[in-house]
PDB file of C-alpha atoms in Angstrom:
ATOM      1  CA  UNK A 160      29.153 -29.628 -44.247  1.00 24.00           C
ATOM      2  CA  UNK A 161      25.906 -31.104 -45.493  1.00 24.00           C
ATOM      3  CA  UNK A 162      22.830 -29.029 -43.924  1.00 26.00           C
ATOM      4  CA  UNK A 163      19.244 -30.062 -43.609  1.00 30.00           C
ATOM      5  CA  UNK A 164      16.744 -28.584 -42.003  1.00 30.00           C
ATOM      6  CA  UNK A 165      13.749 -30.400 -40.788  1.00 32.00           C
ATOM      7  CA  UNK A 166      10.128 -29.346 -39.730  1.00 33.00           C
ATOM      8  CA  UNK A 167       8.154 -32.028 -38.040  1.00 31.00           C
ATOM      9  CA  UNK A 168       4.938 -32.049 -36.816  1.00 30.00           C
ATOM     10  CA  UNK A 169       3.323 -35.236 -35.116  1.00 27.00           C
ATOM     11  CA  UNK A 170      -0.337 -35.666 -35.655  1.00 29.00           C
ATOM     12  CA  UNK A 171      -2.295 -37.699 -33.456  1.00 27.00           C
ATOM     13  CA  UNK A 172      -5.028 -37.937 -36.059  1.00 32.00           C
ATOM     14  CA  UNK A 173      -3.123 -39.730 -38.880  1.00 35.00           C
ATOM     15  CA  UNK A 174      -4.388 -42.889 -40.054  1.00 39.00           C
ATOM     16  CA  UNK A 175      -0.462 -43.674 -39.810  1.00 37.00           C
ATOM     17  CA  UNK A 176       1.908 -43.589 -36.788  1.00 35.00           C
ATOM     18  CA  UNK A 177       5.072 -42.877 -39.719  1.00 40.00           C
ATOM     19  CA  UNK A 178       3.194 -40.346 -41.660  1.00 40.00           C
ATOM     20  CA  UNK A 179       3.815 -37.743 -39.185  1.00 49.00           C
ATOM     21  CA  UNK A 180       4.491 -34.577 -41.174  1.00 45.00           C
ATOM     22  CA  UNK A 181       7.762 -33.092 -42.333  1.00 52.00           C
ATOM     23  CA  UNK A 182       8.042 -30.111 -44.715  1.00 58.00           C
ATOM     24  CA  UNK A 183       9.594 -30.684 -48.246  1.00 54.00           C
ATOM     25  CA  UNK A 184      12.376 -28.777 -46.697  1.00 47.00           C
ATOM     26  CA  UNK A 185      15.437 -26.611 -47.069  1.00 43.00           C
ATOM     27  CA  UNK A 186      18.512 -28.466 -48.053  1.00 41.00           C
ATOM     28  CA  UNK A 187      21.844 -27.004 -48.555  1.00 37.00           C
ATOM     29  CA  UNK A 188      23.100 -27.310 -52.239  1.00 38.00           C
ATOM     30  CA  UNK A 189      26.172 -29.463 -51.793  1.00 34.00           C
ATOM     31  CA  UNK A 190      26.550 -31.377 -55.312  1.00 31.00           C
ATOM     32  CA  UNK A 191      24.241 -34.113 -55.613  1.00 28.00           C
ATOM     33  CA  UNK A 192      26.048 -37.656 -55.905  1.00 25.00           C
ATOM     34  CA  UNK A 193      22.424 -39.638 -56.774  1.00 24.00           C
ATOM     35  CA  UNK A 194      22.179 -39.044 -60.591  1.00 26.00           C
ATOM     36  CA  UNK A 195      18.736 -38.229 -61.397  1.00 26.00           C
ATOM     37  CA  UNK A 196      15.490 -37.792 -60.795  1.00 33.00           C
ATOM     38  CA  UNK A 197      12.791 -35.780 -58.765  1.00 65.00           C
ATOM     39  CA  UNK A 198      12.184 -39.519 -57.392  1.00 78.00           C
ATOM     40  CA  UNK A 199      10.768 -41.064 -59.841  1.00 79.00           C
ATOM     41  CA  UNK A 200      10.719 -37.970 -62.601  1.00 86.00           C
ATOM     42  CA  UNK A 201      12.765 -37.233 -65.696  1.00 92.00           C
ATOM     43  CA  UNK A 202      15.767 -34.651 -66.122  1.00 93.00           C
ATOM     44  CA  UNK A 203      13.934 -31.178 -67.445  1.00 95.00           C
ATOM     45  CA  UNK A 204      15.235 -29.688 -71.089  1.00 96.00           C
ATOM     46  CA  UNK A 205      16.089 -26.058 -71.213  1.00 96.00           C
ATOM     47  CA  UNK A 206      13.523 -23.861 -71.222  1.00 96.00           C
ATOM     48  CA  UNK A 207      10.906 -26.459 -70.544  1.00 97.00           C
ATOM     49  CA  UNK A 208      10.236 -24.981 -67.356  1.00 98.00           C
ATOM     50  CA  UNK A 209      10.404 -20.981 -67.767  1.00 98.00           C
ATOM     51  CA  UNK A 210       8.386 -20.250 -64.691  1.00 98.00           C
ATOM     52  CA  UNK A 211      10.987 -21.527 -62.325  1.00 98.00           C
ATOM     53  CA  UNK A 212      12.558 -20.120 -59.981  1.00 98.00           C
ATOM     54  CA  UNK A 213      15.914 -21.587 -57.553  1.00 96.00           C
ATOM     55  CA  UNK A 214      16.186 -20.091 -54.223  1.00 95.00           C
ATOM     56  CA  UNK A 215      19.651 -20.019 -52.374  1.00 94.00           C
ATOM     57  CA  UNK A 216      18.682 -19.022 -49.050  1.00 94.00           C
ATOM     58  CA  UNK A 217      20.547 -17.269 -46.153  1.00 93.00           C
ATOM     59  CA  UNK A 218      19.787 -18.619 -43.011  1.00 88.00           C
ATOM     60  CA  UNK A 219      22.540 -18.085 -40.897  1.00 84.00           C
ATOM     61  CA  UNK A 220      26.131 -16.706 -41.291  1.00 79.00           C
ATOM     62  CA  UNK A 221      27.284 -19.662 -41.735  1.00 82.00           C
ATOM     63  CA  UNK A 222      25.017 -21.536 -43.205  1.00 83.00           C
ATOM     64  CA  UNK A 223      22.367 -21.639 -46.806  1.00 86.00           C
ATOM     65  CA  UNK A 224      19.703 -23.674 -47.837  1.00 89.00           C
ATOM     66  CA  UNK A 225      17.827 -24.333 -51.020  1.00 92.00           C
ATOM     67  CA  UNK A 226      14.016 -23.769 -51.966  1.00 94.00           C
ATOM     68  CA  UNK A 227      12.294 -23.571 -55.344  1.00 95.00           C
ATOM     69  CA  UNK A 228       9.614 -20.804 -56.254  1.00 97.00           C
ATOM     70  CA  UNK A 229       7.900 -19.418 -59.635  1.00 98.00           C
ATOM     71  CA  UNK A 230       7.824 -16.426 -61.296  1.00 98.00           C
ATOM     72  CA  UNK A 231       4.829 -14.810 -61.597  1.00 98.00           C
ATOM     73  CA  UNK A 232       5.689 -10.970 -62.695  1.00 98.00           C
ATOM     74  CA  UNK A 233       8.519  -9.420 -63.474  1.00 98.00           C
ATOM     75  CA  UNK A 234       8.986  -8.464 -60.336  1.00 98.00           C
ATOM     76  CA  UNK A 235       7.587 -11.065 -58.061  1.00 98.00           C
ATOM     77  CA  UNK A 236       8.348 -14.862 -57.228  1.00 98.00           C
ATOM     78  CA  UNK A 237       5.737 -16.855 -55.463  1.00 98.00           C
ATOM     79  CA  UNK A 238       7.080 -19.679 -52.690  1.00 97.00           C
ATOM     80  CA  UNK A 239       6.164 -21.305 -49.781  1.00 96.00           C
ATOM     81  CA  UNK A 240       6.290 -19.022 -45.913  1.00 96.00           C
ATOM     82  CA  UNK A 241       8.409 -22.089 -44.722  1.00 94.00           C
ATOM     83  CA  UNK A 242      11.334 -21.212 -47.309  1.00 94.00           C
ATOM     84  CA  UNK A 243      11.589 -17.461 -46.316  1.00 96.00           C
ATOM     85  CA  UNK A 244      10.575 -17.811 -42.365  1.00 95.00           C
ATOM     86  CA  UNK A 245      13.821 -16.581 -40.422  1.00 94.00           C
ATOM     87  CA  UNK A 246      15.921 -16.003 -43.804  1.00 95.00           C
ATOM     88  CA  UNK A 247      18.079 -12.990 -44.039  1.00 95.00           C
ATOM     89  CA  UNK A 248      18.539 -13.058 -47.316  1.00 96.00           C
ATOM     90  CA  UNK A 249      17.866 -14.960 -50.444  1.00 97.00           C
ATOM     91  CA  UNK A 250      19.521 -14.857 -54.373  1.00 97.00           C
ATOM     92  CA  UNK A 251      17.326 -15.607 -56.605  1.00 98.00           C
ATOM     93  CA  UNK A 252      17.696 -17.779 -59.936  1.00 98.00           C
ATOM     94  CA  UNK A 253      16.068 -17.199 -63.159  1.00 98.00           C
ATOM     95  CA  UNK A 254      16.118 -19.150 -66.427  1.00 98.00           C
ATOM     96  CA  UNK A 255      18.541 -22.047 -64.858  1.00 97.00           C
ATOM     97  CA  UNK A 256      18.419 -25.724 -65.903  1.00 96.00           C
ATOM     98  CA  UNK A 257      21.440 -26.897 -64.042  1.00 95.00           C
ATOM     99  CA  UNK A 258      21.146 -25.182 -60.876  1.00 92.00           C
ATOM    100  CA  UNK A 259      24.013 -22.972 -60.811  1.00 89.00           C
ATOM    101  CA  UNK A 260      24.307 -21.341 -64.583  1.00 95.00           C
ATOM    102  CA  UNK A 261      21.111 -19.211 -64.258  1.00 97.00           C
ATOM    103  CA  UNK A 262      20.217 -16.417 -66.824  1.00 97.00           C
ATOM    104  CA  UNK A 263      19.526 -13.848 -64.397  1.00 97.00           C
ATOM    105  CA  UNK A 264      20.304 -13.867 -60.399  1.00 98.00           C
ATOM    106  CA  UNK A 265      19.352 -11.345 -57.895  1.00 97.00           C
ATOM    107  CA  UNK A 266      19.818 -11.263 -54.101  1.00 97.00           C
ATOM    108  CA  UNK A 267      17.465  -9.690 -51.778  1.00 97.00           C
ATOM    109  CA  UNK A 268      16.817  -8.623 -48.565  1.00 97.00           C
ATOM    110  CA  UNK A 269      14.555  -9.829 -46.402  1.00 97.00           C
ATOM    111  CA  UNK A 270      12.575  -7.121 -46.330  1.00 97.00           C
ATOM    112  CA  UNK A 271      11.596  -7.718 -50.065  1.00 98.00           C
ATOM    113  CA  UNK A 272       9.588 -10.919 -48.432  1.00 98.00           C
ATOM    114  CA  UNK A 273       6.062 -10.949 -47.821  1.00 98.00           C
ATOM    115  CA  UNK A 274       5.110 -13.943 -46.147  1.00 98.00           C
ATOM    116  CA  UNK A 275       1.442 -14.564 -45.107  1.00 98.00           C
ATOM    117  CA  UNK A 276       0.477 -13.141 -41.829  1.00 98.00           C
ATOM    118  CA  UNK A 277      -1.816 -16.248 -41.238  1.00 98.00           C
ATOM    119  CA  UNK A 278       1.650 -18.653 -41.569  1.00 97.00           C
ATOM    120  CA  UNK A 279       1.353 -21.110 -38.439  1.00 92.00           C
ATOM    121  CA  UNK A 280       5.064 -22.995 -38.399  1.00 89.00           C
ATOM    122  CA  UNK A 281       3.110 -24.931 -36.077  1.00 85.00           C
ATOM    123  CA  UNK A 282       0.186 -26.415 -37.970  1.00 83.00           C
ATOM    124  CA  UNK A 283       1.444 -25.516 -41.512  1.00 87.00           C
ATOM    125  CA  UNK A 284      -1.401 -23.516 -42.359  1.00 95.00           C
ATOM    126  CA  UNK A 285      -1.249 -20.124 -44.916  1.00 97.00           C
ATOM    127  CA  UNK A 286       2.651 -21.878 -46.303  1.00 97.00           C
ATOM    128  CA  UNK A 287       3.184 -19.029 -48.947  1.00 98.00           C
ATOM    129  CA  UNK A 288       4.934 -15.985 -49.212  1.00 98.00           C
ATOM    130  CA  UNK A 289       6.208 -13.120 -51.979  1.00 98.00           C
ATOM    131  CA  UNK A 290       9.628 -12.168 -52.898  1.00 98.00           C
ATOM    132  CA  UNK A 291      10.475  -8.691 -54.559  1.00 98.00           C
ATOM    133  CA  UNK A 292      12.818  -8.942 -56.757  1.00 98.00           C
ATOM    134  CA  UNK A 293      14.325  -6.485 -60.144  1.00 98.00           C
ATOM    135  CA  UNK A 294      12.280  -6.059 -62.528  1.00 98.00           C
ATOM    136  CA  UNK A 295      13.378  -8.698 -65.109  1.00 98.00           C
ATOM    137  CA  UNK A 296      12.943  -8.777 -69.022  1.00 98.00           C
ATOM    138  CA  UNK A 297      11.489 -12.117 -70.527  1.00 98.00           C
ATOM    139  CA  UNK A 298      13.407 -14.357 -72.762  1.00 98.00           C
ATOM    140  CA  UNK A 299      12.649 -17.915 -73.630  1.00 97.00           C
ATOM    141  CA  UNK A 300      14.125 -18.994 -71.258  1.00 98.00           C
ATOM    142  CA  UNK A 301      12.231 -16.502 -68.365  1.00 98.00           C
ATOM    143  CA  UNK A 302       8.249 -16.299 -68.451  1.00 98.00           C
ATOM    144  CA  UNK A 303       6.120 -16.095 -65.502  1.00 98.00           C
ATOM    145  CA  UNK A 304       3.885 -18.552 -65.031  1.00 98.00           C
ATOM    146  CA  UNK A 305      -0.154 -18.267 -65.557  1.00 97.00           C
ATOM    147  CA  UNK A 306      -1.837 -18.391 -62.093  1.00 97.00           C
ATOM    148  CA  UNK A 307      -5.720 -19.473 -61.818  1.00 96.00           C
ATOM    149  CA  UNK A 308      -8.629 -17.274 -62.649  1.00 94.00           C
ATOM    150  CA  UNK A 309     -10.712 -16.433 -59.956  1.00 91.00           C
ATOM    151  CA  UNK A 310     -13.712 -18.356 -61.745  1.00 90.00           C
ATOM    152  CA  UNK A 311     -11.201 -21.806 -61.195  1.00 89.00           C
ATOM    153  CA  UNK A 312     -11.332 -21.397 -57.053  1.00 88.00           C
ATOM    154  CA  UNK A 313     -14.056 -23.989 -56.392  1.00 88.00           C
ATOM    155  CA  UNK A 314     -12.433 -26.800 -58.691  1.00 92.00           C
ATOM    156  CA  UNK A 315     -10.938 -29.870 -56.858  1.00 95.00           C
ATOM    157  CA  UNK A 316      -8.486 -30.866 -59.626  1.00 97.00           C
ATOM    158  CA  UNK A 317      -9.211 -34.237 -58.425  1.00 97.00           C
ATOM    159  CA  UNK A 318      -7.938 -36.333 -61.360  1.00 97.00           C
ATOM    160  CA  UNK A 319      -6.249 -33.955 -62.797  1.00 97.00           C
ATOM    161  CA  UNK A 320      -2.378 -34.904 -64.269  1.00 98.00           C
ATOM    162  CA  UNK A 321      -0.169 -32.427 -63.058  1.00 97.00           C
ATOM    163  CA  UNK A 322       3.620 -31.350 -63.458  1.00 97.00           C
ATOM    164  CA  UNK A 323       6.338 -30.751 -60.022  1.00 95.00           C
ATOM    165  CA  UNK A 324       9.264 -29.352 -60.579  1.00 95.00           C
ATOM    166  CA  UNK A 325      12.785 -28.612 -58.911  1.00 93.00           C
ATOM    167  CA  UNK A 326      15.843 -29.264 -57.801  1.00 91.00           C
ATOM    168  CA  UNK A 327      15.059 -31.414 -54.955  1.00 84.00           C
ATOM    169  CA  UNK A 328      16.401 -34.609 -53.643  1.00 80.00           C
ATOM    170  CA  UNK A 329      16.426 -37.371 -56.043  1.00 81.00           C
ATOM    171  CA  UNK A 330      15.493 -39.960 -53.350  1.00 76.00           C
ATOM    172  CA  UNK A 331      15.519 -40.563 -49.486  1.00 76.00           C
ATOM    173  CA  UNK A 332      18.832 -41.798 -49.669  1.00 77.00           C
ATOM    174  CA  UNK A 333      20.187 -38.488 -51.046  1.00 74.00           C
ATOM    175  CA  UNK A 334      20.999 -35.829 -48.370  1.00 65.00           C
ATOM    176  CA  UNK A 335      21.538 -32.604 -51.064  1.00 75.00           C
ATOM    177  CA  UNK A 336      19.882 -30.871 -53.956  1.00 80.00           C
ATOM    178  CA  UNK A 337      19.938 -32.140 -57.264  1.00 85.00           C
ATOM    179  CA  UNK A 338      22.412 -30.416 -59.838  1.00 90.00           C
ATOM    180  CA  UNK A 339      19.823 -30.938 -62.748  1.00 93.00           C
ATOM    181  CA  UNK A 340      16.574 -29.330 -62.710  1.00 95.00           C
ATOM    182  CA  UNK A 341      13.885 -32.300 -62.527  1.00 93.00           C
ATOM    183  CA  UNK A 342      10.019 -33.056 -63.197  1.00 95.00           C
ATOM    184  CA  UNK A 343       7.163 -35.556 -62.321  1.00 94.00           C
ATOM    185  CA  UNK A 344       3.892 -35.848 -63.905  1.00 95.00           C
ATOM    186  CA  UNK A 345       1.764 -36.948 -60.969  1.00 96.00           C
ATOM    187  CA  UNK A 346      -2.586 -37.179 -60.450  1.00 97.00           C
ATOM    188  CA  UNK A 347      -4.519 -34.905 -58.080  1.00 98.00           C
ATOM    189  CA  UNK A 348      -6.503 -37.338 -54.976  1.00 98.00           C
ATOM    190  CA  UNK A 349      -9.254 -35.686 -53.148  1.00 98.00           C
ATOM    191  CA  UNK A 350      -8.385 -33.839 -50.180  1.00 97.00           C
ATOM    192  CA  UNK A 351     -10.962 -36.553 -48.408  1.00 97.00           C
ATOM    193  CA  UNK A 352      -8.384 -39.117 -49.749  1.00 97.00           C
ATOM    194  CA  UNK A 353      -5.378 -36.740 -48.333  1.00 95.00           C
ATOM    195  CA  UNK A 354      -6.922 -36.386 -44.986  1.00 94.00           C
ATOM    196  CA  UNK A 355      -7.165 -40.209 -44.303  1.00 94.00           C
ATOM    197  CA  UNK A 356      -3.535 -40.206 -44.180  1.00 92.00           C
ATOM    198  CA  UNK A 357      -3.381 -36.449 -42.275  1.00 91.00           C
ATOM    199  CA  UNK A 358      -5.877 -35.959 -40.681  1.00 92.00           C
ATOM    200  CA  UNK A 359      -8.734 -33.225 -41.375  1.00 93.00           C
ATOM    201  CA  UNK A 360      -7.030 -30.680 -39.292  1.00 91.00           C
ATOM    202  CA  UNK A 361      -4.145 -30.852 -41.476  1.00 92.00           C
ATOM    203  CA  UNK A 362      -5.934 -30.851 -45.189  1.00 94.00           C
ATOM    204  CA  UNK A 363      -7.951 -28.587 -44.950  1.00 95.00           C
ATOM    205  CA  UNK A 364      -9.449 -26.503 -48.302  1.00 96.00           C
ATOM    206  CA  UNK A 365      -6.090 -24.524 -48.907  1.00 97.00           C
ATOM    207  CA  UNK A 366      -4.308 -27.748 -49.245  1.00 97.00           C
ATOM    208  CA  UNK A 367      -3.892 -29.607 -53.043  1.00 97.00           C
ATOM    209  CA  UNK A 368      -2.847 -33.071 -52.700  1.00 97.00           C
ATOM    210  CA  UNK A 369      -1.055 -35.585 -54.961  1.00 96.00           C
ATOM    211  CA  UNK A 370      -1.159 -39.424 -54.981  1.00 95.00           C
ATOM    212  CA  UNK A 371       2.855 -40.619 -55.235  1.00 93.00           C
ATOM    213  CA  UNK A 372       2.660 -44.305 -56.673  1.00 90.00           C
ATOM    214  CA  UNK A 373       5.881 -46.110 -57.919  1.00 88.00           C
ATOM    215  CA  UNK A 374       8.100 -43.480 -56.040  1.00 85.00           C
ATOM    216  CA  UNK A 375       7.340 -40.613 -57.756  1.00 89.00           C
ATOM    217  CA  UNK A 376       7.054 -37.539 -55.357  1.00 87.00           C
ATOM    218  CA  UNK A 377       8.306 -34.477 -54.918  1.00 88.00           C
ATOM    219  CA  UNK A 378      11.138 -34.114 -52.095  1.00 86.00           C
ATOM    220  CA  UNK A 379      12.853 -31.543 -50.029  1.00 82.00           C
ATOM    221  CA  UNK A 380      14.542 -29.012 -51.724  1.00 84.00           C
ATOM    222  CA  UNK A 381      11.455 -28.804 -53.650  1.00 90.00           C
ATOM    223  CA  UNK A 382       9.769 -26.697 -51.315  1.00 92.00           C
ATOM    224  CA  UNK A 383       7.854 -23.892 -52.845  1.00 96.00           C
ATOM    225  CA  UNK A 384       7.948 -24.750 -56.282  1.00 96.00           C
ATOM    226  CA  UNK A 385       5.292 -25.046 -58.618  1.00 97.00           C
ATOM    227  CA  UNK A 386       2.763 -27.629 -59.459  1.00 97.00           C
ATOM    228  CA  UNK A 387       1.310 -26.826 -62.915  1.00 98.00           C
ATOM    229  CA  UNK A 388      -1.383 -28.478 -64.626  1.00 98.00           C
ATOM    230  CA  UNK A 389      -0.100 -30.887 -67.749  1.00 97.00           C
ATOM    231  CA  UNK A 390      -2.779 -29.291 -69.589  1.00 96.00           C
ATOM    232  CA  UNK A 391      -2.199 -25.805 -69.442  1.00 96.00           C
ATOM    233  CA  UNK A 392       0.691 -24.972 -67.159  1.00 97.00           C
ATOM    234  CA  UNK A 393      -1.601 -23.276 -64.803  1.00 98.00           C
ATOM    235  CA  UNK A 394      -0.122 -23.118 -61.125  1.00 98.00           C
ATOM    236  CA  UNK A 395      -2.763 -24.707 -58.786  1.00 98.00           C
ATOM    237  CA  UNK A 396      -0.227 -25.463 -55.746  1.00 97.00           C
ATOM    238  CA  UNK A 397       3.106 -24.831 -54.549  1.00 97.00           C
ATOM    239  CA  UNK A 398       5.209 -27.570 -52.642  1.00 94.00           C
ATOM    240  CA  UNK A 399       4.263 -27.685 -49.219  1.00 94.00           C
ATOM    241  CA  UNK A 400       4.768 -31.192 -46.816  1.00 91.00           C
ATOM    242  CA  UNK A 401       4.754 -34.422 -46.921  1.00 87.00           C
ATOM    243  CA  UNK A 402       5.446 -37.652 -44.633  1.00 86.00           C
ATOM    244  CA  UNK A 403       8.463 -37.624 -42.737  1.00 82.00           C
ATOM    245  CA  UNK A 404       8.823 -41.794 -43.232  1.00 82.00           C
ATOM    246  CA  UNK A 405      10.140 -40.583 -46.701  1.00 82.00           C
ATOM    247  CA  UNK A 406       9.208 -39.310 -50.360  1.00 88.00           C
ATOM    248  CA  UNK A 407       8.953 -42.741 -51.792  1.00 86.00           C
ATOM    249  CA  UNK A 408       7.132 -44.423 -48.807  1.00 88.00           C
ATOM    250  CA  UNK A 409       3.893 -43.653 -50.994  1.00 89.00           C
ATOM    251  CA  UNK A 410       2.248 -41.506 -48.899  1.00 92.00           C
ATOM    252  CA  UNK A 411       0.363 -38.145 -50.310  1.00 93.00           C
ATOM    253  CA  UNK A 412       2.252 -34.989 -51.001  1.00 93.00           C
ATOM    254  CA  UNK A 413       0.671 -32.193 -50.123  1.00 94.00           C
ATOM    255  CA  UNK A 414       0.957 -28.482 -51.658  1.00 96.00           C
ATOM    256  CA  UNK A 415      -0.666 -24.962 -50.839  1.00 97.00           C
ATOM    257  CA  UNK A 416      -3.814 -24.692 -53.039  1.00 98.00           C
ATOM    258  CA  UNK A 417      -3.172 -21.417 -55.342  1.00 98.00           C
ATOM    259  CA  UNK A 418      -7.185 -20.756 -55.632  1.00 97.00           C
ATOM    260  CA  UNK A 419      -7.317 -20.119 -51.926  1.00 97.00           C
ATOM    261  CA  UNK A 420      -4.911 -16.941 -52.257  1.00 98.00           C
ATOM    262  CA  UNK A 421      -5.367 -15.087 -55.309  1.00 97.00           C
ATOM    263  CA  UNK A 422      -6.906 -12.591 -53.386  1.00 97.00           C
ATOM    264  CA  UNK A 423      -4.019 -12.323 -51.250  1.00 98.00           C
ATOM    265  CA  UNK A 424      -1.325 -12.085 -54.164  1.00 98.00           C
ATOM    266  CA  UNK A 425      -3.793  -9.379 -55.594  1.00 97.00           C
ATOM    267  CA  UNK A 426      -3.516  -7.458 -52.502  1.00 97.00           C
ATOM    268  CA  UNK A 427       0.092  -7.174 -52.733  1.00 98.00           C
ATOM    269  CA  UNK A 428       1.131  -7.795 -56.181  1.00 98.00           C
ATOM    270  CA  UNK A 429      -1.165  -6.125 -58.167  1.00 95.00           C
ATOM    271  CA  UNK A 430      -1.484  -9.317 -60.074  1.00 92.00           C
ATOM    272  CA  UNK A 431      -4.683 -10.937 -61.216  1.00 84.00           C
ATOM    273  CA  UNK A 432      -6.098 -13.621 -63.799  1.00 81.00           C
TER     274      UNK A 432
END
């Protein structure tokens, strides 16, 4: 049985009555029948993406859903609080491509999740969270991912080309993860630009945002996973939400801004740029 869950939150200040928000959500990984793309991205080439991480999640006896994440340690992966909220479980997977033949997998508790104690399910504020995991020994084809320096937390980005990755649906037509791991090279917009469509109760500062011309977004499934900058793989977001009208309706996707909680994965990570 195909299984999607959906998080949507009406906002009576969007510019929009359809861009109500939705989370890039938790999809169960039945096989994908959409070849493809990230909609609108390429197929990824192994290695290419080192940092990332798949996320089978428990939610239920009876039921899983998928999330992406990044390594950041060897012992920690980075995500978004709406992937882990309510989980009992989750197996992590390292070093995978296709999304099933991963180097390394571990499954954890949910006690090895740290999710932000200022996560608001209700107005999608502080969406990030920690999982434990192993320790786990670098190959090529495993590397953690370079998070911001603290001198980078008043930079907009705006402009800026950056890289989402994941498994995600290939397109609103698609109702399951893809099997292929998939990218999109997309531009930073101002969060003034972000909050037109929003609302400024919505964007706030620890939101990134991302323009999504010609189709190319990022989609659910790809919730939690990185978004790098082209230039220098940096992490400056994580997937967050979007507009529940669709990934390719062309409306902004919007990610948790990285800057804004380096002092939080400091606090319980030990880990700082």
């Amino acid at each position: 049985m195909k299984f999607l869950i959906i998080l949507t939150l009406a906002v009576a200040a969007s510019a929009f009555p359809e861009s109500e928000l939705v989370h890039r959500d938790r999809v169960m990984p039945v096989q994908d029948s959409i070849e493809g793309r990230i909609t609108g991205g390429s197929t990824a080439s192994v290695g290419q993406f080192p940092y990332q991480v798949g996320l089978s999640l428990r939610v239920s006896a009876l039921s899983s859903a998928w999330c992406g994440g990044s390594l950041i340690g060897t012992q920690w992966v980075l995500t978004a609080a709406h992937c882990t909220d309510g989980i009992s479980s989750v197996t992590v997977y390292l070093g995978a491509t296709v999304r099933t033949s991963p180097e390394v997998s571990s499954t954890v508790a949910s006690s090895q999740i740290v999710i932000h104690s200022g996560w608001n399910s209700s107005t999608l504020k502080n969406d990030i969270s920690l999982i434990k995991i192993p320790a786990v020994a670098y190959t090529t084809k495993i590397q953690p991912v370079t998070l911001p320096s603290v001198a980078s937390s008043y930079s907009t980005y705006a402009g800026e080309t950056v890289v989402a990755s994941g498994w995600g649906r290939t397109s609103d037509s698609s109702s399951s993860v893809a099997t292929n791991l998939q990218y999109v090279d997309l531009t930073v917009i101002t969060n003034t630009v972000c909050a037109a469509t929003y609302g400024t109760s919505i964007v706030t500062s620890s939101n990134i945002c991302v323009s999504t011309t010609n189709g190319k977004s990022t989609c659910n499934g790809d919730s939690g996973g990185p978004l790098v900058l082209k230039s220098n793989n940096v992490q400056v977001g994580l997937t967050s939400f979007g507009a529940a009208a669709g990934c390719q309706k062309g409306y902004p996707a919007a990610f948790t801004r990285t800057t804004s909680y380096l002092d939080w994965i400091k606090s319980n990570t030990g880990i700082s740029y």
